[in-house]
Tab-separated table of C-alpha atoms and ligand atoms in Angstrom:
chain	number	residue	atom	x	y	z
A	1	UNK	CA	-249.731	-157.479	-55.440
A	2	UNK	CA	-246.395	-158.786	-54.184
A	3	UNK	CA	-246.143	-162.592	-54.038
A	4	UNK	CA	-245.253	-163.848	-50.555
A	5	UNK	CA	-243.288	-167.068	-50.144
A	6	UNK	CA	-241.622	-168.647	-47.108
A	7	UNK	CA	-239.884	-171.690	-45.734
A	8	UNK	CA	-241.414	-173.046	-42.531
A	9	UNK	CA	-239.684	-175.299	-40.013
A	10	UNK	CA	-238.170	-175.459	-36.548
A	11	UNK	CA	-235.347	-174.660	-36.461
A	12	UNK	CA	-235.392	-172.661	-39.673
A	13	UNK	CA	-232.869	-169.863	-39.104
A	14	UNK	CA	-230.103	-171.888	-40.781
A	15	UNK	CA	-232.120	-172.436	-43.989
A	16	UNK	CA	-230.450	-171.377	-47.247
A	17	UNK	CA	-233.823	-171.322	-49.037
A	18	UNK	CA	-234.390	-167.529	-48.685
A	19	UNK	CA	-231.004	-166.814	-50.316
A	20	UNK	CA	-231.648	-169.308	-53.116
A	21	UNK	CA	-235.108	-168.003	-53.989
A	22	UNK	CA	-234.188	-164.322	-53.577
A	23	UNK	CA	-231.328	-164.866	-56.058
A	24	UNK	CA	-233.945	-165.874	-58.644
A	25	UNK	CA	-236.570	-163.308	-57.582
A	26	UNK	CA	-234.037	-160.436	-57.765
A	27	UNK	CA	-232.375	-161.824	-60.890
A	28	UNK	CA	-235.698	-162.011	-62.714
A	29	UNK	CA	-236.878	-158.636	-61.356
A	30	UNK	CA	-239.986	-160.169	-59.786
A	31	UNK	CA	-242.251	-158.498	-57.216
A	32	UNK	CA	-242.009	-161.233	-54.581
A	33	UNK	CA	-240.612	-161.855	-51.104
A	34	UNK	CA	-239.286	-165.036	-49.464
A	35	UNK	CA	-239.036	-165.282	-45.663
A	36	UNK	CA	-238.046	-167.975	-43.176
A	37	UNK	CA	-240.695	-168.496	-40.516
A	38	UNK	CA	-240.376	-170.638	-37.409
A	39	UNK	CA	-243.388	-172.900	-36.891
A	40	UNK	CA	-243.086	-175.223	-33.860
A	41	UNK	CA	-243.991	-178.917	-34.141
A	42	UNK	CA	-247.698	-179.542	-33.533
A	43	UNK	CA	-248.765	-176.171	-34.993
A	44	UNK	CA	-248.673	-177.140	-38.679
A	45	UNK	CA	-252.407	-177.064	-39.462
A	46	UNK	CA	-253.051	-173.725	-37.699
A	47	UNK	CA	-250.015	-172.170	-39.359
A	48	UNK	CA	-251.138	-173.270	-42.838
A	49	UNK	CA	-254.557	-171.726	-42.277
A	50	UNK	CA	-252.905	-168.475	-41.196
A	51	UNK	CA	-250.564	-168.448	-44.220
A	52	UNK	CA	-253.507	-169.027	-46.559
A	53	UNK	CA	-255.435	-166.135	-44.983
A	54	UNK	CA	-252.354	-163.932	-45.364
A	55	UNK	CA	-252.265	-164.733	-49.093
A	56	UNK	CA	-248.970	-166.633	-49.181
A	57	UNK	CA	-248.547	-168.031	-52.679
A	58	UNK	CA	-246.250	-170.884	-51.732
A	59	UNK	CA	-244.307	-172.469	-48.899
A	60	UNK	CA	-241.280	-174.689	-48.601
A	61	UNK	CA	-241.464	-177.095	-45.730
A	62	UNK	CA	-238.624	-178.471	-43.667
A	63	UNK	CA	-238.339	-180.517	-40.456
A	64	UNK	CA	-240.476	-181.224	-38.450
A	65	UNK	CA	-243.442	-180.527	-40.787
A	66	UNK	CA	-242.726	-182.552	-43.932
A	67	UNK	CA	-245.152	-185.329	-42.958
A	68	UNK	CA	-247.670	-183.194	-41.052
A	69	UNK	CA	-248.374	-180.947	-44.066
A	70	UNK	CA	-249.580	-184.002	-45.988
A	71	UNK	CA	-252.447	-184.303	-43.489
A	72	UNK	CA	-253.429	-180.657	-43.966
A	73	UNK	CA	-253.161	-180.392	-47.759
A	74	UNK	CA	-256.279	-180.864	-49.893
A	75	UNK	CA	-254.449	-182.019	-53.030
A	76	UNK	CA	-251.441	-184.368	-53.073
A	77	UNK	CA	-249.108	-185.033	-56.005
A	78	UNK	CA	-248.666	-188.718	-56.930
A	79	UNK	CA	-245.133	-188.616	-55.468
A	80	UNK	CA	-246.363	-187.198	-52.148
A	81	UNK	CA	-248.946	-189.986	-51.914
A	82	UNK	CA	-246.161	-192.579	-52.184
A	83	UNK	CA	-243.396	-190.808	-50.247
A	84	UNK	CA	-245.734	-189.578	-47.488
A	85	UNK	CA	-243.891	-186.270	-47.151
A	86	UNK	CA	-243.990	-182.919	-48.933
A	87	UNK	CA	-241.562	-180.012	-49.079
A	88	UNK	CA	-243.521	-177.647	-51.366
A	89	UNK	CA	-247.007	-176.199	-50.870
A	90	UNK	CA	-248.918	-174.016	-53.314
A	91	UNK	CA	-252.046	-172.103	-52.337
A	92	UNK	CA	-255.038	-173.023	-54.457
A	93	UNK	CA	-257.741	-170.506	-55.465
A	94	UNK	CA	-260.050	-171.865	-52.709
A	95	UNK	CA	-257.416	-171.168	-50.021
A	96	UNK	CA	-256.434	-174.821	-49.488
A	97	UNK	CA	-252.970	-176.233	-50.214
A	98	UNK	CA	-251.556	-178.457	-52.947
A	99	UNK	CA	-248.561	-180.556	-51.737
A	100	UNK	CA	-245.583	-181.582	-53.899
A	101	UNK	CA	-242.279	-183.281	-53.148
A	102	UNK	CA	-239.382	-181.742	-55.056
A	103	UNK	CA	-236.618	-183.681	-53.252
A	104	UNK	CA	-237.184	-186.569	-55.692
A	105	UNK	CA	-236.749	-184.599	-58.962
A	106	UNK	CA	-234.179	-182.389	-57.195
A	107	UNK	CA	-231.941	-185.384	-56.587
A	108	UNK	CA	-232.201	-186.517	-60.207
A	109	UNK	CA	-231.444	-182.989	-61.528
A	110	UNK	CA	-228.490	-182.704	-59.160
A	111	UNK	CA	-227.108	-186.029	-60.434
A	112	UNK	CA	-227.681	-184.943	-64.007
A	113	UNK	CA	-225.873	-181.638	-63.311
A	114	UNK	CA	-222.757	-183.645	-62.427
A	115	UNK	CA	-223.149	-185.822	-65.537
A	116	UNK	CA	-224.929	-188.828	-64.000
A	117	UNK	CA	-227.754	-188.758	-66.514
A	118	UNK	CA	-228.843	-192.372	-66.770
A	119	UNK	CA	-229.069	-194.617	-63.731
A	120	UNK	CA	-231.169	-197.298	-65.465
A	121	UNK	CA	-229.543	-200.671	-64.864
A	122	UNK	CA	-226.920	-199.167	-62.512
A	123	UNK	CA	-226.428	-200.505	-58.993
A	124	UNK	CA	-227.042	-197.632	-56.580
A	125	UNK	CA	-226.202	-198.110	-52.920
A	126	UNK	CA	-228.465	-195.894	-50.788
A	127	UNK	CA	-227.421	-195.365	-47.169
A	128	UNK	CA	-230.300	-194.507	-44.819
A	129	UNK	CA	-234.050	-195.080	-44.765
A	130	UNK	CA	-235.456	-191.819	-43.384
A	131	UNK	CA	-237.554	-189.127	-45.069
A	132	UNK	CA	-234.917	-188.053	-47.586
A	133	UNK	CA	-234.222	-191.693	-48.494
A	134	UNK	CA	-237.924	-192.189	-49.269
A	135	UNK	CA	-237.797	-189.427	-51.892
A	136	UNK	CA	-234.480	-190.712	-53.278
A	137	UNK	CA	-235.740	-194.302	-53.563
A	138	UNK	CA	-238.953	-193.214	-55.264
A	139	UNK	CA	-236.965	-191.270	-57.893
A	140	UNK	CA	-234.215	-193.862	-58.415
A	141	UNK	CA	-236.649	-196.784	-58.663
A	142	UNK	CA	-238.723	-194.856	-61.194
A	143	UNK	CA	-235.542	-194.138	-63.172
A	144	UNK	CA	-234.775	-197.874	-63.394
A	145	UNK	CA	-231.823	-198.162	-61.004
A	146	UNK	CA	-231.080	-201.398	-59.149
A	147	UNK	CA	-231.046	-200.408	-55.485
A	148	UNK	CA	-229.391	-201.659	-52.329
A	149	UNK	CA	-230.695	-199.903	-49.218
A	150	UNK	CA	-228.644	-200.127	-46.046
A	151	UNK	CA	-229.805	-198.690	-42.743
A	152	UNK	CA	-228.794	-198.775	-39.096
A	153	UNK	CA	-232.301	-200.094	-38.346
A	154	UNK	CA	-232.585	-202.835	-40.969
A	155	UNK	CA	-236.405	-203.269	-40.759
A	156	UNK	CA	-236.825	-199.669	-41.882
A	157	UNK	CA	-234.761	-200.391	-45.002
A	158	UNK	CA	-237.167	-203.191	-45.940
A	159	UNK	CA	-240.202	-200.988	-45.216
A	160	UNK	CA	-239.073	-198.022	-47.345
A	161	UNK	CA	-238.511	-200.285	-50.332
A	162	UNK	CA	-241.980	-201.778	-49.885
A	163	UNK	CA	-243.677	-198.398	-49.652
A	164	UNK	CA	-241.664	-196.249	-52.100
A	165	UNK	CA	-240.563	-198.618	-54.889
A	166	UNK	CA	-242.487	-200.410	-57.640
A	167	UNK	CA	-239.745	-203.008	-58.090
A	168	UNK	CA	-238.036	-205.193	-55.485
A	169	UNK	CA	-234.537	-204.312	-54.295
A	170	UNK	CA	-231.873	-205.542	-51.882
A	171	UNK	CA	-231.550	-204.235	-48.346
A	172	UNK	CA	-229.330	-204.818	-45.355
A	173	UNK	CA	-227.384	-203.383	-42.456
A	174	UNK	CA	-224.987	-200.452	-42.574
A	175	UNK	CA	-222.578	-202.722	-40.749
A	176	UNK	CA	-222.064	-204.584	-44.062
A	177	UNK	CA	-221.498	-201.404	-46.062
A	178	UNK	CA	-217.959	-202.149	-47.255
A	179	UNK	CA	-219.015	-205.434	-48.843
A	180	UNK	CA	-221.973	-203.831	-50.688
A	181	UNK	CA	-219.936	-200.764	-51.655
A	182	UNK	CA	-217.577	-202.948	-53.692
A	183	UNK	CA	-220.329	-203.850	-56.160
A	184	UNK	CA	-222.069	-200.442	-56.345
A	185	UNK	CA	-221.782	-198.121	-59.353
A	186	UNK	CA	-222.446	-195.178	-57.049
A	187	UNK	CA	-223.332	-194.472	-53.420
A	188	UNK	CA	-225.883	-191.973	-52.148
A	189	UNK	CA	-225.645	-191.177	-48.446
A	190	UNK	CA	-228.958	-189.931	-47.053
A	191	UNK	CA	-228.184	-190.560	-43.380
A	192	UNK	CA	-227.742	-187.793	-40.831
A	193	UNK	CA	-224.799	-189.650	-39.246
A	194	UNK	CA	-222.473	-186.741	-40.097
A	195	UNK	CA	-224.216	-184.513	-37.554
A	196	UNK	CA	-222.463	-186.452	-34.794
A	197	UNK	CA	-219.126	-186.279	-36.612
A	198	UNK	CA	-219.229	-189.959	-37.636
A	199	UNK	CA	-218.361	-191.301	-41.059
A	200	UNK	CA	-218.718	-194.672	-42.759
A	201	UNK	CA	-215.578	-196.535	-43.745
A	202	UNK	CA	-215.360	-197.031	-47.497
A	203	UNK	CA	-213.390	-199.432	-49.705
A	204	UNK	CA	-211.409	-198.038	-52.668
A	205	UNK	CA	-213.676	-196.008	-54.969
A	206	UNK	CA	-211.664	-196.115	-58.212
A	207	UNK	CA	-213.323	-192.906	-59.387
A	208	UNK	CA	-216.919	-193.971	-58.641
A	209	UNK	CA	-219.360	-191.339	-57.305
A	210	UNK	CA	-220.029	-190.907	-53.586
A	211	UNK	CA	-222.923	-188.431	-53.330
A	212	UNK	CA	-223.745	-187.169	-49.840
A	213	UNK	CA	-227.049	-185.321	-49.718
A	214	UNK	CA	-225.855	-183.402	-46.656
A	215	UNK	CA	-223.603	-180.363	-47.070
A	216	UNK	CA	-221.342	-178.151	-45.000
A	217	UNK	CA	-219.920	-179.438	-41.727
A	218	UNK	CA	-222.127	-182.558	-41.388
A	219	UNK	CA	-220.896	-183.837	-44.764
A	220	UNK	CA	-217.253	-182.782	-44.472
A	221	UNK	CA	-215.658	-185.774	-42.699
A	222	UNK	CA	-217.484	-188.322	-44.880
A	223	UNK	CA	-216.614	-186.532	-48.124
A	224	UNK	CA	-212.944	-186.122	-47.087
A	225	UNK	CA	-212.768	-189.850	-46.352
A	226	UNK	CA	-214.465	-190.701	-49.671
A	227	UNK	CA	-211.955	-188.541	-51.588
A	228	UNK	CA	-209.034	-190.123	-49.742
A	229	UNK	CA	-210.350	-193.558	-50.799
A	230	UNK	CA	-210.496	-192.547	-54.462
A	231	UNK	CA	-214.225	-191.773	-54.738
A	232	UNK	CA	-215.493	-188.775	-56.662
A	233	UNK	CA	-217.054	-186.997	-53.693
A	234	UNK	CA	-219.997	-184.597	-54.132
A	235	UNK	CA	-222.094	-182.869	-51.480
A	236	UNK	CA	-225.855	-182.204	-51.407
A	237	UNK	CA	-225.800	-178.458	-51.988
A	238	UNK	CA	-226.555	-178.992	-55.676
A	239	UNK	CA	-229.578	-181.106	-54.686
A	240	UNK	CA	-230.772	-178.373	-52.315
A	241	UNK	CA	-230.688	-175.787	-55.110
A	242	UNK	CA	-232.188	-178.186	-57.684
A	243	UNK	CA	-235.144	-179.047	-55.412
A	244	UNK	CA	-235.642	-175.310	-54.798
A	245	UNK	CA	-235.678	-174.717	-58.554
A	246	UNK	CA	-238.431	-177.330	-58.925
A	247	UNK	CA	-240.467	-175.524	-56.221
A	248	UNK	CA	-239.942	-172.187	-57.980
A	249	UNK	CA	-241.221	-173.661	-61.237
A	250	UNK	CA	-244.290	-175.123	-59.495
A	251	UNK	CA	-245.172	-171.664	-58.096
A	252	UNK	CA	-244.393	-169.523	-61.133
A	253	UNK	CA	-244.441	-171.880	-64.123
A	254	UNK	CA	-242.102	-171.456	-67.075
A	255	UNK	CA	-238.555	-172.782	-67.237
A	256	UNK	CA	-236.440	-173.894	-64.304
A	257	UNK	CA	-234.464	-170.946	-62.899
A	258	UNK	CA	-230.667	-170.947	-63.315
A	259	UNK	CA	-229.040	-173.242	-60.725
A	260	UNK	CA	-225.481	-171.868	-60.888
A	261	UNK	CA	-225.840	-168.326	-59.435
A	262	UNK	CA	-227.962	-169.612	-56.519
A	263	UNK	CA	-225.455	-172.406	-55.893
A	264	UNK	CA	-222.571	-169.911	-55.877
A	265	UNK	CA	-224.383	-167.784	-53.265
A	266	UNK	CA	-224.927	-170.884	-51.072
A	267	UNK	CA	-221.267	-171.930	-51.366
A	268	UNK	CA	-220.164	-168.435	-50.235
A	269	UNK	CA	-222.548	-168.570	-47.265
A	270	UNK	CA	-221.298	-172.012	-46.208
A	271	UNK	CA	-217.696	-170.754	-46.412
A	272	UNK	CA	-218.562	-167.923	-44.029
A	273	UNK	CA	-219.851	-170.498	-41.486
A	274	UNK	CA	-216.438	-172.272	-41.365
B	1	LIG	P1	-234.416	-188.699	-40.988
B	1	LIG	O1	-234.278	-188.355	-39.540
B	1	LIG	O2	-235.749	-188.964	-41.566
B	1	LIG	O3	-233.490	-190.000	-41.298
B	1	LIG	C1	-232.188	-190.083	-40.785
B	1	LIG	C2	-231.505	-191.339	-41.317
B	1	LIG	O4	-230.140	-191.323	-40.865
B	1	LIG	C3	-232.109	-192.659	-40.829
B	1	LIG	O5	-231.968	-193.637	-41.824
B	1	LIG	C4	-231.241	-192.983	-39.604
B	1	LIG	O6	-231.179	-194.363	-39.313
B	1	LIG	C5	-229.888	-192.520	-40.129
B	1	LIG	N1	-228.951	-192.182	-39.050
B	1	LIG	C6	-229.038	-191.156	-38.171
B	1	LIG	N2	-227.963	-191.155	-37.355
B	1	LIG	C7	-227.187	-192.211	-37.722
B	1	LIG	C8	-225.953	-192.732	-37.263
B	1	LIG	N3	-225.296	-192.160	-36.246
B	1	LIG	N4	-225.434	-193.812	-37.900
B	1	LIG	C9	-226.096	-194.399	-38.916
B	1	LIG	N5	-227.277	-193.951	-39.405
B	1	LIG	C10	-227.811	-192.865	-38.806
B	1	LIG	O7	-233.666	-187.495	-41.755
B	1	LIG	P2	-233.893	-187.049	-43.273
B	1	LIG	O8	-233.945	-188.272	-44.108
B	1	LIG	O9	-234.989	-186.067	-43.362
B	1	LIG	O10	-232.538	-186.224	-43.564
B	1	LIG	C11	-231.284	-186.893	-43.654
B	1	LIG	C12	-230.204	-185.919	-44.115
B	1	LIG	O11	-230.477	-185.489	-45.436
B	1	LIG	C13	-230.092	-184.647	-43.277
B	1	LIG	O12	-228.720	-184.387	-43.082
B	1	LIG	C14	-230.718	-183.577	-44.142
B	1	LIG	O13	-230.162	-182.305	-43.917
B	1	LIG	C15	-230.339	-184.080	-45.531
B	1	LIG	N6	-231.259	-183.595	-46.595
B	1	LIG	C16	-230.716	-182.915	-47.655
B	1	LIG	C17	-231.537	-182.463	-48.665
B	1	LIG	C18	-230.949	-181.691	-49.809
B	1	LIG	O14	-231.708	-181.076	-50.576
B	1	LIG	N7	-229.646	-181.709	-50.001
B	1	LIG	C19	-232.990	-182.700	-48.667
B	1	LIG	C20	-233.459	-183.462	-47.519
B	1	LIG	C21	-232.610	-183.881	-46.533
B	1	LIG	P3	-232.296	-195.085	-38.375
B	1	LIG	O15	-233.481	-195.344	-39.253
B	1	LIG	O16	-231.627	-196.329	-37.905
B	1	LIG	O17	-232.603	-194.112	-37.259
């Protein structure tokens, strides 16, 4: 029987996940489909029951359901328990759902893909304290990085460290970014500030990495500014494909699928949006 997969969210029409997964499904000659399905906020639990009855094998989850699915899943990965959000669901034999978070390993694979393989002992400046930051902090803390978390709402920066990290780290206000940026080995921007066309002012980068987990238009102004200031600027498309690859492996087992062809397809699609 054909394996059915989907990404659920609202809005979800913009999602690149179907293209990413279909690249692998077609490339590997698998009998599977991957759809994008709009599920409005507040309808998460009912939708999951319906998808289980309709024999979906797995789901990716995007806004606004990443937290709500944790309530409905019967089995949570250790990372989901800490992060409090999941982006990957797998149907269990009894029709209930197992929840995983692949944003955390996806970030680390994406960094590794661009030759940042060991962050232990490095000072990583993380901008933002929302859902994506929670996954990033969990992964970076586990990997031994020294973290500085800056957020517009400072109390949230303190809270995410408390809930997602085993070790203690610095935190502060985005208003003091330039001062902290001077001592960072790399910066990871997890904020959604780019959606309003804003960007943070950076000091000279001297070839250090500025990694923005956003991609396309929302990341463009920030990445242009980072490049102009001498940072090595990278967008979050690699992370998107790497987290998808982790989901694919959870559903089908075996090795991680090849990142590069799926990434090339996404880059072409983003170009067509410009
Ligand atoms: P959340 O809404 O959970 O968090 C948003 C964060 O951005 C908060 O820290 C918020 O600060 C901050 N923020 C929003 N607007 C501004 C602003 N104008 N100035 C300063 N800070 C601001 O979003 P997520 O964490 O879920 O997602 C963040 C981004 O990451 C999105 O662009 C999303 O597309 C991207 N993403 C990319 C992934 C990938 O695979 N590449 C995976 C997941 C997310 P405050 O707390 O003060 O409100």
